[in-house]
């Protein structure tokens, strides 16, 4: 049994910052890369960022490069997404997920992830 719980979402103005957290329980963090996805109303769920299990490698969608930073604290079983310079188009429900083993972190495929959190709403306003 594994569980992923996102938190930290909320309302923020354009240009502002927000940090999302994903608390993991069970064996979710054991030798597993993790990722963040988001889904805006009327749109498909899209890849945001990923990080290897040892935090040695990261991968970002072009839309968030230079603005978002993914990190993890394995001792606390927690994944983070620091979001800076937020834009209106960043508004979405954000999900954390565990990546399936044996696959490069440089993948944007939803099917390459097997466990998902419930999501946390991020709303950016002007």
C-alpha positions as protocol buffer text, in pm:
chain_id: "A"
residue {
  index: 1
  type: UNK
  ca { x: 0 y: 0 z: 0 }
}
residue {
  index: 2
  type: UNK
  ca { x: 133 y: 342 z: -101 }
}
residue {
  index: 3
  type: UNK
  ca { x: -12 y: 688 z: -66 }
}
residue {
  index: 4
  type: UNK
  ca { x: 78 y: 1028 z: -209 }
}
residue {
  index: 5
  type: UNK
  ca { x: -75 y: 1343 z: -64 }
}
residue {
  index: 6
  type: UNK
  ca { x: -19 y: 1685 z: -220 }
}
residue {
  index: 7
  type: UNK
  ca { x: -47 y: 2011 z: -27 }
}
residue {
  index: 8
  type: UNK
  ca { x: 48 y: 2376 z: -59 }
}
residue {
  index: 9
  type: UNK
  ca { x: -188 y: 2477 z: -335 }
}
residue {
  index: 10
  type: UNK
  ca { x: -387 y: 2797 z: -320 }
}
residue {
  index: 11
  type: UNK
  ca { x: -446 y: 3136 z: -475 }
}
residue {
  index: 12
  type: UNK
  ca { x: -153 y: 3351 z: -581 }
}
residue {
  index: 13
  type: UNK
  ca { x: -106 y: 3657 z: -801 }
}
residue {
  index: 14
  type: UNK
  ca { x: 91 y: 3657 z: -1124 }
}
residue {
  index: 15
  type: UNK
  ca { x: 462 y: 3689 z: -1059 }
}
residue {
  index: 16
  type: UNK
  ca { x: 424 y: 3531 z: -718 }
}
residue {
  index: 17
  type: UNK
  ca { x: 561 y: 3207 z: -578 }
}
residue {
  index: 18
  type: UNK
  ca { x: 421 y: 2892 z: -428 }
}
residue {
  index: 19
  type: UNK
  ca { x: 573 y: 2569 z: -300 }
}
residue {
  index: 20
  type: UNK
  ca { x: 390 y: 2241 z: -335 }
}
residue {
  index: 21
  type: UNK
  ca { x: 466 y: 1938 z: -123 }
}
residue {
  index: 22
  type: UNK
  ca { x: 391 y: 1571 z: -177 }
}
residue {
  index: 23
  type: UNK
  ca { x: 409 y: 1349 z: 130 }
}
residue {
  index: 24
  type: UNK
  ca { x: 464 y: 982 z: 58 }
}
residue {
  index: 25
  type: UNK
  ca { x: 388 y: 681 z: 271 }
}
residue {
  index: 26
  type: UNK
  ca { x: 461 y: 316 z: 224 }
}
residue {
  index: 27
  type: UNK
  ca { x: 740 y: 220 z: -16 }
}
residue {
  index: 28
  type: UNK
  ca { x: 676 y: 500 z: -264 }
}
residue {
  index: 29
  type: UNK
  ca { x: 1019 y: 660 z: -228 }
}
residue {
  index: 30
  type: UNK
  ca { x: 1220 y: 339 z: -240 }
}
residue {
  index: 31
  type: UNK
  ca { x: 1448 y: 367 z: -544 }
}
residue {
  index: 32
  type: UNK
  ca { x: 1176 y: 553 z: -731 }
}
residue {
  index: 33
  type: UNK
  ca { x: 1191 y: 861 z: -947 }
}
residue {
  index: 34
  type: UNK
  ca { x: 904 y: 1104 z: -894 }
}
residue {
  index: 35
  type: UNK
  ca { x: 722 y: 1355 z: -1109 }
}
residue {
  index: 36
  type: UNK
  ca { x: 475 y: 1640 z: -1114 }
}
residue {
  index: 37
  type: UNK
  ca { x: 188 y: 1675 z: -1360 }
}
residue {
  index: 38
  type: UNK
  ca { x: -88 y: 1931 z: -1394 }
}
residue {
  index: 39
  type: UNK
  ca { x: -432 y: 1950 z: -1551 }
}
residue {
  index: 40
  type: UNK
  ca { x: -619 y: 2267 z: -1639 }
}
residue {
  index: 41
  type: UNK
  ca { x: -997 y: 2271 z: -1703 }
}
residue {
  index: 42
  type: UNK
  ca { x: -1078 y: 2130 z: -2045 }
}
residue {
  index: 43
  type: UNK
  ca { x: -721 y: 2018 z: -2110 }
}
residue {
  index: 44
  type: UNK
  ca { x: -530 y: 1692 z: -2092 }
}
residue {
  index: 45
  type: UNK
  ca { x: -303 y: 1620 z: -1800 }
}
residue {
  index: 46
  type: UNK
  ca { x: 48 y: 1735 z: -1885 }
}
residue {
  index: 47
  type: UNK
  ca { x: 398 y: 1670 z: -1757 }
}
residue {
  index: 48
  type: UNK
  ca { x: 565 y: 1939 z: -1548 }
}
residue {
  index: 49
  type: UNK
  ca { x: 885 y: 1806 z: -1388 }
}
residue {
  index: 50
  type: UNK
  ca { x: 1060 y: 1490 z: -1273 }
}
residue {
  index: 51
  type: UNK
  ca { x: 1345 y: 1398 z: -1041 }
}
residue {
  index: 52
  type: UNK
  ca { x: 1550 y: 1081 z: -1000 }
}
residue {
  index: 53
  type: UNK
  ca { x: 1538 y: 881 z: -677 }
}
residue {
  index: 54
  type: UNK
  ca { x: 1877 y: 1010 z: -564 }
}
residue {
  index: 55
  type: UNK
  ca { x: 1794 y: 1368 z: -671 }
}
residue {
  index: 56
  type: UNK
  ca { x: 2092 y: 1364 z: -904 }
}
residue {
  index: 57
  type: UNK
  ca { x: 1890 y: 1433 z: -1218 }
}
residue {
  index: 58
  type: UNK
  ca { x: 1592 y: 1650 z: -1303 }
}
residue {
  index: 59
  type: UNK
  ca { x: 1383 y: 1706 z: -1613 }
}
residue {
  index: 60
  type: UNK
  ca { x: 1141 y: 1989 z: -1690 }
}
residue {
  index: 61
  type: UNK
  ca { x: 875 y: 2074 z: -1942 }
}
residue {
  index: 62
  type: UNK
  ca { x: 977 y: 2367 z: -2162 }
}
residue {
  index: 63
  type: UNK
  ca { x: 686 y: 2572 z: -2029 }
}
residue {
  index: 64
  type: UNK
  ca { x: 828 y: 2579 z: -1675 }
}
residue {
  index: 65
  type: UNK
  ca { x: 1206 y: 2573 z: -1728 }
}
residue {
  index: 66
  type: UNK
  ca { x: 1379 y: 2848 z: -1535 }
}
residue {
  index: 67
  type: UNK
  ca { x: 1071 y: 2911 z: -1319 }
}
residue {
  index: 68
  type: UNK
  ca { x: 998 y: 2583 z: -1140 }
}
residue {
  index: 69
  type: UNK
  ca { x: 1233 y: 2368 z: -935 }
}
residue {
  index: 70
  type: UNK
  ca { x: 1166 y: 2009 z: -833 }
}
residue {
  index: 71
  type: UNK
  ca { x: 1342 y: 1864 z: -531 }
}
residue {
  index: 72
  type: UNK
  ca { x: 1303 y: 1587 z: -276 }
}
residue {
  index: 73
  type: UNK
  ca { x: 1394 y: 1500 z: 80 }
}
residue {
  index: 74
  type: UNK
  ca { x: 1406 y: 1123 z: 105 }
}
residue {
  index: 75
  type: UNK
  ca { x: 1459 y: 1133 z: 482 }
}
residue {
  index: 76
  type: UNK
  ca { x: 1119 y: 1302 z: 509 }
}
residue {
  index: 77
  type: UNK
  ca { x: 960 y: 1105 z: 225 }
}
residue {
  index: 78
  type: UNK
  ca { x: 861 y: 1433 z: 66 }
}
residue {
  index: 79
  type: UNK
  ca { x: 867 y: 1569 z: -289 }
}
residue {
  index: 80
  type: UNK
  ca { x: 858 y: 1943 z: -359 }
}
residue {
  index: 81
  type: UNK
  ca { x: 780 y: 2177 z: -645 }
}
residue {
  index: 82
  type: UNK
  ca { x: 894 y: 2535 z: -601 }
}
residue {
  index: 83
  type: UNK
  ca { x: 702 y: 2757 z: -843 }
}
residue {
  index: 84
  type: UNK
  ca { x: 827 y: 3109 z: -910 }
}
residue {
  index: 85
  type: UNK
  ca { x: 722 y: 3383 z: -1152 }
}
residue {
  index: 86
  type: UNK
  ca { x: 379 y: 3229 z: -1178 }
}
residue {
  index: 87
  type: UNK
  ca { x: 167 y: 3298 z: -1485 }
}
residue {
  index: 88
  type: UNK
  ca { x: -207 y: 3275 z: -1548 }
}
residue {
  index: 89
  type: UNK
  ca { x: -149 y: 2966 z: -1762 }
}
residue {
  index: 90
  type: UNK
  ca { x: -1 y: 2786 z: -1461 }
}
residue {
  index: 91
  type: UNK
  ca { x: -350 y: 2758 z: -1313 }
}
residue {
  index: 92
  type: UNK
  ca { x: -431 y: 2388 z: -1280 }
}
residue {
  index: 93
  type: UNK
  ca { x: -469 y: 2096 z: -1045 }
}
residue {
  index: 94
  type: UNK
  ca { x: -119 y: 1969 z: -969 }
}
residue {
  index: 95
  type: UNK
  ca { x: -50 y: 1601 z: -911 }
}
residue {
  index: 96
  type: UNK
  ca { x: 256 y: 1418 z: -784 }
}
residue {
  index: 97
  type: UNK
  ca { x: 324 y: 1066 z: -906 }
}
residue {
  index: 98
  type: UNK
  ca { x: 572 y: 782 z: -879 }
}
residue {
  index: 99
  type: UNK
  ca { x: 750 y: 681 z: -1195 }
}
residue {
  index: 100
  type: UNK
  ca { x: 764 y: 318 z: -1300 }
}
residue {
  index: 101
  type: UNK
  ca { x: 1106 y: 158 z: -1271 }
}
residue {
  index: 102
  type: UNK
  ca { x: 1344 y: 108 z: -1559 }
}
residue {
  index: 103
  type: UNK
  ca { x: 1236 y: 419 z: -1747 }
}
residue {
  index: 104
  type: UNK
  ca { x: 1432 y: 740 z: -1801 }
}
residue {
  index: 105
  type: UNK
  ca { x: 1309 y: 1046 z: -1612 }
}
residue {
  index: 106
  type: UNK
  ca { x: 1309 y: 1227 z: -1947 }
}
residue {
  index: 107
  type: UNK
  ca { x: 962 y: 1096 z: -2029 }
}
residue {
  index: 108
  type: UNK
  ca { x: 637 y: 1291 z: -2037 }
}
residue {
  index: 109
  type: UNK
  ca { x: 411 y: 988 z: -2067 }
}
residue {
  index: 110
  type: UNK
  ca { x: 137 y: 952 z: -1807 }
}
residue {
  index: 111
  type: UNK
  ca { x: 151 y: 577 z: -1860 }
}
residue {
  index: 112
  type: UNK
  ca { x: 508 y: 572 z: -1728 }
}
residue {
  index: 113
  type: UNK
  ca { x: 381 y: 662 z: -1380 }
}
residue {
  index: 114
  type: UNK
  ca { x: 191 y: 418 z: -1161 }
}
residue {
  index: 115
  type: UNK
  ca { x: 85 y: 585 z: -834 }
}
residue {
  index: 116
  type: UNK
  ca { x: -85 y: 925 z: -813 }
}
residue {
  index: 117
  type: UNK
  ca { x: -187 y: 1172 z: -546 }
}
residue {
  index: 118
  type: UNK
  ca { x: -530 y: 1335 z: -526 }
}
residue {
  index: 119
  type: UNK
  ca { x: -409 y: 1668 z: -659 }
}
residue {
  index: 120
  type: UNK
  ca { x: -393 y: 2020 z: -519 }
}
residue {
  index: 121
  type: UNK
  ca { x: -544 y: 2328 z: -684 }
}
residue {
  index: 122
  type: UNK
  ca { x: -321 y: 2616 z: -788 }
}
residue {
  index: 123
  type: UNK
  ca { x: -496 y: 2929 z: -906 }
}
residue {
  index: 124
  type: UNK
  ca { x: -301 y: 3225 z: -1044 }
}
residue {
  index: 125
  type: UNK
  ca { x: -485 y: 3555 z: -1070 }
}
residue {
  index: 126
  type: UNK
  ca { x: -399 y: 3897 z: -1210 }
}
